[in-house]
XYZ file of C-alpha atoms in Angstrom:
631
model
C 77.019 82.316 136.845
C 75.570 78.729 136.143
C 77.617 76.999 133.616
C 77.229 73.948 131.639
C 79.154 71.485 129.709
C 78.664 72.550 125.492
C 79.583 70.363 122.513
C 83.475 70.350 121.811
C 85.572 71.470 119.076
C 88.398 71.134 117.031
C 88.835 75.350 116.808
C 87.338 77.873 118.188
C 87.188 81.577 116.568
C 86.210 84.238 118.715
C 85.020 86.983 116.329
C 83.520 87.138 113.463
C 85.406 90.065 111.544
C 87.455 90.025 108.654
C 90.098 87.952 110.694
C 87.973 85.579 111.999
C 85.837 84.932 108.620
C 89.113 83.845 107.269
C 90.207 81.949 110.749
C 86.824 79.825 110.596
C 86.765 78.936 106.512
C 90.455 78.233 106.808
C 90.077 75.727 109.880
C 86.743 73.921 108.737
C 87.992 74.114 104.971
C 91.384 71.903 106.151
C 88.566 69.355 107.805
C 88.370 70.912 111.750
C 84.823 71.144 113.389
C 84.861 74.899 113.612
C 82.372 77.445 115.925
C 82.911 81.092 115.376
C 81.340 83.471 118.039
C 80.000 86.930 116.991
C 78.636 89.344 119.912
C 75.860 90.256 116.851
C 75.367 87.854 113.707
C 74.319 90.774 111.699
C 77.489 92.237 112.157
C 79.431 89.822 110.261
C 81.845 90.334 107.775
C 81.257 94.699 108.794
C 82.993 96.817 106.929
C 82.593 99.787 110.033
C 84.776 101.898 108.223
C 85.296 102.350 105.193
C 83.613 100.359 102.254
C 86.307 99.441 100.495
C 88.858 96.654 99.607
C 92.236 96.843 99.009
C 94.663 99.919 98.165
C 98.338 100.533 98.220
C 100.070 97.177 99.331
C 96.418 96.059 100.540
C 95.657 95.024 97.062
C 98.737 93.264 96.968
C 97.438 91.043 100.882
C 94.309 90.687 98.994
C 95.203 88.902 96.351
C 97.770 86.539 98.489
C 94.720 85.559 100.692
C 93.041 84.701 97.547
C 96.322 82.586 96.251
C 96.172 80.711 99.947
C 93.174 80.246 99.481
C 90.947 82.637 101.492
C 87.649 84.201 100.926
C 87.867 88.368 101.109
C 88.924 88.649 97.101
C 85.828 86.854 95.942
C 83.680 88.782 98.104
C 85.173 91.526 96.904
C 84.403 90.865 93.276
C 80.962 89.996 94.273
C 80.209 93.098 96.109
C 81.950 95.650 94.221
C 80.840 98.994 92.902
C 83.670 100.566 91.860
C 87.009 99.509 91.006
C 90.388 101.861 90.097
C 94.113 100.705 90.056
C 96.110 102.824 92.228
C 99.878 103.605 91.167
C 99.175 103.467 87.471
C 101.756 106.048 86.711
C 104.200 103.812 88.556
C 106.367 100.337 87.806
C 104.655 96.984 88.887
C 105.693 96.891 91.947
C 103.297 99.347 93.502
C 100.195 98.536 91.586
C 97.501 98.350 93.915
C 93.576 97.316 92.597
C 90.953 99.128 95.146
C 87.395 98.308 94.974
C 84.342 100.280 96.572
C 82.135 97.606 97.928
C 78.186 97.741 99.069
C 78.400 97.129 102.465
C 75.664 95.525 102.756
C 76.060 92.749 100.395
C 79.497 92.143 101.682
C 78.377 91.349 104.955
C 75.632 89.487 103.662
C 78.066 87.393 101.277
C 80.867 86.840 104.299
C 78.222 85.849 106.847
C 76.590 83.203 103.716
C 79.844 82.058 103.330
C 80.195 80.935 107.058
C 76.640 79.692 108.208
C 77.242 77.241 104.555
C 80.321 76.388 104.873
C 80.345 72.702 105.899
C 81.806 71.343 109.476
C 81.832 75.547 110.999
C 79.004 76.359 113.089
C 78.383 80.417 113.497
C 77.069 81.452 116.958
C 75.721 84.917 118.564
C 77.279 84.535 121.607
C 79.798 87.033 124.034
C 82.960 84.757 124.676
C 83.514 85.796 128.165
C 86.676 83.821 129.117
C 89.273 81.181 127.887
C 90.652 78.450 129.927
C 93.609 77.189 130.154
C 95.540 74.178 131.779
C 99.407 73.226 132.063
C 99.752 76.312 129.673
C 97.113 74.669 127.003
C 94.074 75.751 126.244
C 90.934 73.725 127.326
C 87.906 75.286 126.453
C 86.011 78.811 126.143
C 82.840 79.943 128.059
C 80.110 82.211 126.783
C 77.977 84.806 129.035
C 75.232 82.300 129.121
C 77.346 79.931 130.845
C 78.100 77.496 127.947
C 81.592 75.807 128.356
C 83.211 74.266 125.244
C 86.184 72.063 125.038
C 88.506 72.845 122.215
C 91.809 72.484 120.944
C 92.399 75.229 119.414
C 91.127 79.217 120.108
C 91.479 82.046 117.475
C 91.250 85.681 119.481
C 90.090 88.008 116.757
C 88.190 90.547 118.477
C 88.901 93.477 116.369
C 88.407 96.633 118.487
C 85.766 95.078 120.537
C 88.308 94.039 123.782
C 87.244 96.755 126.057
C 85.663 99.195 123.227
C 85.161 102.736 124.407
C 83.660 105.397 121.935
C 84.246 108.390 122.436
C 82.623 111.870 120.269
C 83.834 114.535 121.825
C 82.816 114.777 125.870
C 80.634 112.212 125.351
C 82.074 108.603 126.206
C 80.648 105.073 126.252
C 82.012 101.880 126.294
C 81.164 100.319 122.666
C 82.173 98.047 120.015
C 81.969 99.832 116.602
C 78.744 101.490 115.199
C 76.983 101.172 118.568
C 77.513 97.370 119.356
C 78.599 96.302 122.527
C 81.914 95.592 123.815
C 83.718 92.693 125.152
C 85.511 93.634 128.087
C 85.111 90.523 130.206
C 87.663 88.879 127.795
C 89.832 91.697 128.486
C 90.251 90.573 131.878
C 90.427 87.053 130.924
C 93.260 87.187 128.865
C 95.173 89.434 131.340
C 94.659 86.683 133.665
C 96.446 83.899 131.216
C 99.002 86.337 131.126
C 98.950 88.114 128.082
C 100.531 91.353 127.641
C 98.159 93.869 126.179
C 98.222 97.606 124.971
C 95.758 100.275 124.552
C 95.391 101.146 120.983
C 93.356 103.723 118.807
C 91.304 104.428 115.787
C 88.259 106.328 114.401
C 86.218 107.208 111.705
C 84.746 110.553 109.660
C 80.739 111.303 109.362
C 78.505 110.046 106.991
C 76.498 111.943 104.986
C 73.539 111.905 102.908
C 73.655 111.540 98.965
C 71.051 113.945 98.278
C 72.157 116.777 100.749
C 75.471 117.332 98.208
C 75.792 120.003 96.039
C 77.897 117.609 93.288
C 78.334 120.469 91.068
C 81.079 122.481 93.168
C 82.683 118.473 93.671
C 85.045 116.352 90.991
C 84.164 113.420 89.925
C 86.416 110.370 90.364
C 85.175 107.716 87.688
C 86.221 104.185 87.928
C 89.317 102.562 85.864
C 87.747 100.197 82.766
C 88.433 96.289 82.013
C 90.543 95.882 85.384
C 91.851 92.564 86.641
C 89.362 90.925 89.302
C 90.404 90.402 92.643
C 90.482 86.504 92.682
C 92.542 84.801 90.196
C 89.212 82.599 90.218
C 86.680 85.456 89.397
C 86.012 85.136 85.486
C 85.253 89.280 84.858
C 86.669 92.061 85.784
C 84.764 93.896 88.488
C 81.659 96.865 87.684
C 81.716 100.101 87.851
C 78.174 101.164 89.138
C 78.779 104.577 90.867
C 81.041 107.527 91.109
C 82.978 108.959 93.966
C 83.386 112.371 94.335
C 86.420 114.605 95.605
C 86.260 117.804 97.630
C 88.721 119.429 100.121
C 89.484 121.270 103.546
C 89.144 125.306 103.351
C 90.644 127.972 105.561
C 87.324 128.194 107.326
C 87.326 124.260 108.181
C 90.904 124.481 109.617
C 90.106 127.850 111.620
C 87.291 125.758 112.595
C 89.369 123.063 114.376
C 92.209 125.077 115.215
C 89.173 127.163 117.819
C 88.123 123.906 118.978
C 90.844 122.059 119.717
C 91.077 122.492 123.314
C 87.332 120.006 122.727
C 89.709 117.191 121.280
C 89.686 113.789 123.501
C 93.153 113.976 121.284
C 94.381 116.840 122.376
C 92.388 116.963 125.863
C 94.374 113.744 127.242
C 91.205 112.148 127.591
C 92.278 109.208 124.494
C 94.626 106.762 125.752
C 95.208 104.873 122.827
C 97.945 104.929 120.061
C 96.449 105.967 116.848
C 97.293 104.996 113.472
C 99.991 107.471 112.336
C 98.917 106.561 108.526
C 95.323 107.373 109.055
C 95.709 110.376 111.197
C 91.996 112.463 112.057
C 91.541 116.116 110.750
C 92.627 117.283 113.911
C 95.877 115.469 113.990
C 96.503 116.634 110.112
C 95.686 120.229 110.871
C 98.690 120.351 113.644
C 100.933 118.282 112.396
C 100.626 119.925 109.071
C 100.179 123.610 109.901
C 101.957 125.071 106.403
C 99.109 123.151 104.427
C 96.062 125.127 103.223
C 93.565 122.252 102.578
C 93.525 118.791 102.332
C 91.654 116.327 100.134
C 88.288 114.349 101.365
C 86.692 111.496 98.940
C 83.191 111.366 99.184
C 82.573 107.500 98.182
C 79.083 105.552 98.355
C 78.727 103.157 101.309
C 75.898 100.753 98.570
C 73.446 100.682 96.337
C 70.547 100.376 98.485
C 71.471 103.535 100.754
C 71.953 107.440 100.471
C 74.953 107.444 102.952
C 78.556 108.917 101.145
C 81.810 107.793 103.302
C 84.107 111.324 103.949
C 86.816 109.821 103.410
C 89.755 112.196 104.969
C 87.853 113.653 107.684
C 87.968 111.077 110.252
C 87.788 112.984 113.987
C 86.562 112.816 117.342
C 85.555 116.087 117.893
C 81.925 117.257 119.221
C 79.304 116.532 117.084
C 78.454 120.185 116.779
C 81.365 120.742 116.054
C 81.638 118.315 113.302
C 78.600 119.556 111.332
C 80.157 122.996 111.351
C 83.611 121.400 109.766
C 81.351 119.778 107.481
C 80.102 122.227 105.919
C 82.257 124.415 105.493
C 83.572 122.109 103.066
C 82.615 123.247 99.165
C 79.676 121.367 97.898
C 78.601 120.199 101.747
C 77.092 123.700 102.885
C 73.757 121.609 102.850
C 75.523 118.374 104.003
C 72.901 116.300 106.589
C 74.885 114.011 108.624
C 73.698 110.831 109.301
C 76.046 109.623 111.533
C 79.340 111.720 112.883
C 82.417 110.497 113.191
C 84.070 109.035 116.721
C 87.301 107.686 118.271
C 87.136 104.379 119.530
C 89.923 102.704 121.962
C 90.646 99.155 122.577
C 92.863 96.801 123.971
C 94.907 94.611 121.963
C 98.235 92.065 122.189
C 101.306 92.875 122.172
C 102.809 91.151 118.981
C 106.218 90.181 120.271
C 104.033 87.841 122.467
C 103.558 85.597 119.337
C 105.075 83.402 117.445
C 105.603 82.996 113.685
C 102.817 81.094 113.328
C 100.366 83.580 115.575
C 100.510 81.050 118.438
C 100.807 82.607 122.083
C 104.344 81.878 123.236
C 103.420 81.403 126.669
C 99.657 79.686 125.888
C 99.618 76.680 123.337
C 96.574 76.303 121.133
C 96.055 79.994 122.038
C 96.390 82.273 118.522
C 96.065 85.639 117.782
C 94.633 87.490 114.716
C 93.648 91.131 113.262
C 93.376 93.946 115.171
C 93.964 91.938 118.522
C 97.993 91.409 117.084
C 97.815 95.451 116.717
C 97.577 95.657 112.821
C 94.585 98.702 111.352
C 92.677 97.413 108.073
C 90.385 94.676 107.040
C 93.121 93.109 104.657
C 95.852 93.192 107.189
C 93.325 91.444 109.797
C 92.186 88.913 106.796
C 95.311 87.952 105.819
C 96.781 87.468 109.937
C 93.179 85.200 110.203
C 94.196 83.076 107.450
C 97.360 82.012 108.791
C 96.072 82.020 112.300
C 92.696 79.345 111.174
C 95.409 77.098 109.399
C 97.732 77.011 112.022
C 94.876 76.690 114.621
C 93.914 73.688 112.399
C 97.235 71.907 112.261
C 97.768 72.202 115.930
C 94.148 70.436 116.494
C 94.749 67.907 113.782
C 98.540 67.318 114.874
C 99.889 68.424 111.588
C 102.985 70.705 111.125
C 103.209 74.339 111.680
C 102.570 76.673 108.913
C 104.665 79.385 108.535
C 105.387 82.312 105.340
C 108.795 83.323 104.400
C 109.651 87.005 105.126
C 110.914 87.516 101.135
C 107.870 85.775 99.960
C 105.022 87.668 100.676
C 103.535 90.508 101.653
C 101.543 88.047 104.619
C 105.684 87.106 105.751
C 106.607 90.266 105.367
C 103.791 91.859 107.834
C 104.024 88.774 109.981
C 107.792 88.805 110.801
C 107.545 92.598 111.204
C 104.985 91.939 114.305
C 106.495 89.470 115.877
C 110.502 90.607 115.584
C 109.897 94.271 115.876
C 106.659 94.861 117.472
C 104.476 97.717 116.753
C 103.710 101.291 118.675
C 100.946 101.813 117.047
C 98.389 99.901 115.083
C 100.283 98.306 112.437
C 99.421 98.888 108.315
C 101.189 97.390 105.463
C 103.088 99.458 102.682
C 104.867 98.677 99.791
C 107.800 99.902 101.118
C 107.969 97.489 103.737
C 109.721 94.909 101.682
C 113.009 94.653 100.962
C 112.162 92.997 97.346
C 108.619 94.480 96.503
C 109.580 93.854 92.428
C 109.074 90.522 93.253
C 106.360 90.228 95.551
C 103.630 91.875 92.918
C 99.936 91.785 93.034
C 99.841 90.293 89.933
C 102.381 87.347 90.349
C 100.395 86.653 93.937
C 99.113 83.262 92.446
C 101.977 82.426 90.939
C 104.482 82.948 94.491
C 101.395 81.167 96.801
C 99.187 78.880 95.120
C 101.412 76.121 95.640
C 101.428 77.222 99.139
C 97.724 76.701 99.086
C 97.575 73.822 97.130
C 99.822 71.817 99.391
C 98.097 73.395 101.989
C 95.057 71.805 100.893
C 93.043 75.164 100.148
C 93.390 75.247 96.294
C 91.482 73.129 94.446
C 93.100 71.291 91.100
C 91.042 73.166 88.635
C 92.442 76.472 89.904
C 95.896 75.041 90.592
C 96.186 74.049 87.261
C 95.308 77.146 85.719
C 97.924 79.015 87.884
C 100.627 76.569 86.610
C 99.274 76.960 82.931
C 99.904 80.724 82.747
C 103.622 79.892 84.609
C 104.317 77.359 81.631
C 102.771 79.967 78.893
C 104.873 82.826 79.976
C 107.665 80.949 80.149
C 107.655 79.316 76.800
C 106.533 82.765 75.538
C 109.745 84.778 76.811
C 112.078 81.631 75.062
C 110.001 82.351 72.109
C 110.702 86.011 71.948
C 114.160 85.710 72.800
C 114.929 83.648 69.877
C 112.779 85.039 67.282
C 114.674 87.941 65.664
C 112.786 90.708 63.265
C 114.807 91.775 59.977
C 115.072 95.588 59.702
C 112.398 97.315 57.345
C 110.658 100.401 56.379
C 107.949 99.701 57.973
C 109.026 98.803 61.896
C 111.502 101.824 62.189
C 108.207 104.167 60.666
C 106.617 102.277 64.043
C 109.674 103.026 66.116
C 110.059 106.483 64.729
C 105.965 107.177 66.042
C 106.549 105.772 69.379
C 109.545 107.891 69.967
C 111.828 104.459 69.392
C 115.631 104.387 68.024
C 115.261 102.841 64.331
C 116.920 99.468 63.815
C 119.640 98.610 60.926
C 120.083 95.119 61.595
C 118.480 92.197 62.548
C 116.408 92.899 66.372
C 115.167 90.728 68.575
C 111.773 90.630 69.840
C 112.538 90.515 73.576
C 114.851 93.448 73.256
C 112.233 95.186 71.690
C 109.865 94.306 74.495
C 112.205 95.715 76.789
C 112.335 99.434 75.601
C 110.222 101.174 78.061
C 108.241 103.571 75.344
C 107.407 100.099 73.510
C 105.305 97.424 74.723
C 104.459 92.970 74.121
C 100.752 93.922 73.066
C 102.259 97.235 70.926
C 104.390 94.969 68.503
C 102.071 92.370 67.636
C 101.620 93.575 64.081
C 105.385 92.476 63.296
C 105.002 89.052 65.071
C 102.519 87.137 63.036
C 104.091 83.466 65.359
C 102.435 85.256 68.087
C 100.909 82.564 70.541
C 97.215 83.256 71.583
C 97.872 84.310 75.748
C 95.653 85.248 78.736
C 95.790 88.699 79.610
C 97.633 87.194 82.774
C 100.397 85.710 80.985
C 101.005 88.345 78.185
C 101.473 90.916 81.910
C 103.813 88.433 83.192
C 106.279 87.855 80.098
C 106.351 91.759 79.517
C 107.098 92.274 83.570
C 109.948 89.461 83.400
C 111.738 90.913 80.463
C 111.359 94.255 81.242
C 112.020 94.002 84.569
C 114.628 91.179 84.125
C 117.880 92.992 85.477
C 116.233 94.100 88.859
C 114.349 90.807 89.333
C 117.459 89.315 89.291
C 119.681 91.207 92.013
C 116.222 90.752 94.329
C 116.168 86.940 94.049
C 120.096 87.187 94.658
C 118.963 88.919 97.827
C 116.325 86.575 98.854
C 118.922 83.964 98.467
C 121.360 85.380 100.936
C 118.400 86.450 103.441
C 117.421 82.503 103.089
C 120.943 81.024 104.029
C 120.517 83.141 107.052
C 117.030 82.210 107.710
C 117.920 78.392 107.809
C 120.553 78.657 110.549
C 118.224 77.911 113.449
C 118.861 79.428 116.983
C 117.594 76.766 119.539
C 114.330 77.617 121.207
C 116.290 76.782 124.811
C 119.377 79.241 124.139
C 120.258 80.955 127.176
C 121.460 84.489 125.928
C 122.510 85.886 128.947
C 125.727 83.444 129.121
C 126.878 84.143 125.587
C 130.196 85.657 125.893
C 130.293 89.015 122.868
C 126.527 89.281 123.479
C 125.710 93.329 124.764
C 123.280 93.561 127.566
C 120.667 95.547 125.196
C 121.316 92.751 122.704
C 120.707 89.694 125.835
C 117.699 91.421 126.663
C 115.828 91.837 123.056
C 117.236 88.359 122.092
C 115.461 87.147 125.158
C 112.348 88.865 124.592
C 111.600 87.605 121.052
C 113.659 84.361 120.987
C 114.124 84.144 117.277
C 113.631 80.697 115.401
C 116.818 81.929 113.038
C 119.583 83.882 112.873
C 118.034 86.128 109.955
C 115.251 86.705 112.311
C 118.012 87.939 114.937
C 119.590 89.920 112.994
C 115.802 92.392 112.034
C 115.750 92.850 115.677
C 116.110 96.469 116.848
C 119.260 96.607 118.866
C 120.994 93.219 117.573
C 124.103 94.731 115.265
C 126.372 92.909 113.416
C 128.485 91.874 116.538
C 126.092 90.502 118.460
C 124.943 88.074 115.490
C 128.875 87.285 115.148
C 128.663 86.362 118.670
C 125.480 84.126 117.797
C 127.264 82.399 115.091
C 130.625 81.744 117.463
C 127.802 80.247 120.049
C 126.003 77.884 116.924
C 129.677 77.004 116.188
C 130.712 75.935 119.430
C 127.405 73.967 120.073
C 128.132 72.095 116.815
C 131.502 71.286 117.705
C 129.947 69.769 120.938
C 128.069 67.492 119.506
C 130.266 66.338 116.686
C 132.704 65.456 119.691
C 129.811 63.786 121.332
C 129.126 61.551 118.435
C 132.458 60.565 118.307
């Protein structure tokens, strides 16, 4: 192949995905030149499965993208359809906003966003290879030839890196809904040395709208005068359509159960590591033999289409086979399918290749994001591209390295799970992955990371300043209720008495009142005629801080002690295998991840308590060194 020198850059993205929208803004919104490579510009921002943002701990990486200053919230308040808050039943903690979006008009909006954002320049164009020299990256080459110096490369290639789709006996190398794949790359990167894996994930059919019997289905309406996405967005998000809910029947697991010796799953023929979280039909039918049916959400993929999403029935089975399962599901005897569900496998990096920052250890300028570091989900792969684009940034512009606290995010949280633990299987986020969730709510995002993204240079005043007006408003507010006591009359216990409340005989205060779960801020403002005029926003966040006030407290105790450990450094040139205490399992892991702390040590499987008391002997000893040196 001919090749031929291109115009240079500060970053490159390779991948135009959820991870690499959020690279490419990130990079050329911090003042980089920017060129982001998709293999198909109209498959930008692609939502391949399903139409949706957020859910269970994804509404919580949501929001913190928006707080850094990231794109996907917006877009999701611009696109939505339908919006519910998960976990209602539930404390804080777990509250989780989901929003059905049109899939069209998100990619549309994400692909805007790019082509006018200024200094980023968005190419169709198959990124073939990435060069490297000394162990730095030089450039990147396109399969018309085009060579471009950068700086800086971003790999977010989603499950394109050697794509193979596969329905049944039928198999193809493939992207996602039918593009192609990039398996040159593939090769490339093995050749700089990276160590990838062979992972796994699919989708269910799609049907058509007006092939559903909706009177054998429930409906599942949307929740009313929700919180938007972005702490920017000024109203709450629409509710323009319905979803609908259905299930599995005895006949749709016999079904499977006669056909699963035609599973790639089953047959050997899949390679790849699925998501255990996201299982197919097939997977739930065996693994969960005692169950008699399962639930399948039927949601709408846009306005301007007839196509429903089955969610629950994702599967790589034939495609005959799939219209039987179909319908033999009540209200889809009639279903039409308009396009049946596959398995597609892919190669992707080995996290414990990384750093903190998503930087190759072994390449510099070389980062990683998405589904290339093994995560499944758009807001996982968003929220790795953010951090990825600013670090890729700093390195090109010589600033610092950016990095997010394990205790102080969701984004930390995920991130130090990759790269100290790795991942056999594609990686998803859950609540109950922190160790202090109470404090890393969805709806105190802006408050824990807008500073972040202010300093960072991604918030802009305006919107800074609002975040630090509802801090200052909820805290004068709590001082206020704390001191401002209610005398005992006829008319608050007859309140107290209705809501189920013990009756008061002497002088209460308002927070304490606040603080009884069956009572509420918004419930008592007939007996508090000081009350301030407050932002839905800060009213939520005074109620959550009293009532919440005894466990908030032992968590930021925690985060505390996790800290002091977090700031003893291990030296990147520590040679484990001559520390005397250190087991050989311990030597080995140590070596493999080479932790920047000693709280980052101590998360990795097979490091125990003795082996970081060895590390801390070692620290000692070096310190002791050098004092004695100085002297």
């Amino acid at each position: 192949m001919t090749t031929y020198q291109a115009p240079a850059y500060d970053v490159c993205v390779v991948g135009a995905g959820h991870a690499g929208i959020e690279a490419a803004l990130a990079a050329a919104r911090l003042g980089c030149s920017v060129i982001c490579f998709a293999t198909n510009l109209d498959a930008v921002g692609n939502l391949p499965c399903n139409p949706a943002i957020g859910g269970t701990a994804k509404g919580h990486l949501v929001r913190e993208i928006d707080a850094l200053g990231g794109e996907m919230a917006k877009a999701a308040d611009a696109c939505c359809i339908q919006v519910r808050m998960l976990n209602r039943s539930k404390g804080p903690a777990v509250h989780s906003l989901r929003g059905q979006a049109d899939r069209v008009r998100y990619q549309a909006y994400m692909k805007h966003a790019l082509e006018t954002q200024p200094g980023l320049s968005l190419r169709q164009a198959e990124v073939v290879s990435i060069e490297a020299e000394g162990d730095e990256v030089r450039s990147v080459t396109t399969a018309t030839g085009a060579v471009h110096p950068v700086k800086s490369v971003v790999v977010a290639t989603g499950t394109f890196l050697r794509g193979r789709v596969i329905i049944g006996e039928y198999m193809r190398d493939s992207g996602p809904d039918g593009l192609q794949p990039a398996s040159a790359l593939s090769r490339s990167l093995l050749e700089l040395g990276l160590p990838l894996q062979r992972f796994k994930t699919g989708t269910p059919p799609r049907i058509l709208a007006k092939s559903v019997d909706y009177s054998r289905l429930h409906a599942q309406l949307g929740d009313e005068d929700m919180p938007p996405f972005s702490f920017s967005s000024s109203s709450p998000p629409p509710n323009l359509v319905s979803c609908w809910v259905t299930h599995t029947t005895a006949q749709t697991h016999d079904i499977i159960r006669a056909n699963l010796h035609r599973s790639p799953l089953y047959a050997g023929v899949i390679e790849g590591v699925g998501p255990r979280y996201c299982p197919s039909i097939e997977d739930k039918i065996v693994r969960f033999a005692d169950k008699e049916s399962h639930h399948l959400f039927l949601e709408p993929v846009g306005l301007s289409t007839d196509e429903l999403y089955l969610q629950g029935l994702s599967s790589s089975l034939p495609e005959q086979v799939q219209m039987e399962i179909v319908r033999s599901i009540p209200g889809l005897e009639r279903a039409e399918v308009s396009r049946p569900a596959y398995a597609i496998e892919y190669d992707c990096l080995d996290p414990l290749a990384l750093r903190g920052t998503l930087e190759l250890k072994t390449v510099g300028g070389l980062f990683g994001a998405g589904q290339f570091c093994a995560t499944s989900g758009y807001e996982e792969a968003a929220a790795l591209g953010l951090v990825a684009g600013v670090n890729a940034a700093h390195r090109a512009l010589g600033r610092p390295a950016f990095t997010l606290e394990r205790t102080g995010s969701y984004i930390g949280t995920m991130i130090d799970d990759l790269v100290t633990r790795g991942t056999a299987e594609p990686y998803r986020m859950m609540t109950s992955r922190s160790e202090v969730r109470l404090l890393l709510r969805q709806d105190n995002a802006d408050l824990r990371l807008m500073p972040i993204g202010y300093q960072l240079g991604l918030i802009k005043q305006p919107v800074y300043d609002a975040v630090t007006a509802k801090a200052d408003a909820a805290a004068a507010e709590t001082q206020r209720l704390e001191k401002t006591v209610l005398p005992p009359s006829e008319a608050l216990n007859e309140f107290l008495a209705s809501r189920g409340s013990s009756p008061v005989t002497s002088g209460v205060r308002l927070a304490d009142l606040v603080r009884r779960p069956e009572l509420g801020y918004d419930m008592l403002a007939p007996f508090d005629p000081d009350r301030p005029v407050l932002t839905a926003a800060a009213r939520e966040q005074t109620e959550i801080g009293l009532r919440y006030e005894g466990y908030l407290r032992r968590q930021r105790a925690q985060v505390e002690q996790a800290t002091r450990m977090e700031h003893r450094a291990l030296p990147s040139d520590l040679e484990y295998g001559s520390i005397l205490g250190l087991r050989i399992e311990a030597r080995q892991k140590l070596a493999a991840v080479r932790p920047a702390s000693l709280g980052q040590a101590a998360r990795i499987p097979g490091v125990n308590p003795a082996d970081l008391t060895a590390l801390m002997i070692e620290l000692e000893r070096r310190k002791e060194a050098r004092d004695d040196e100085s002297r």
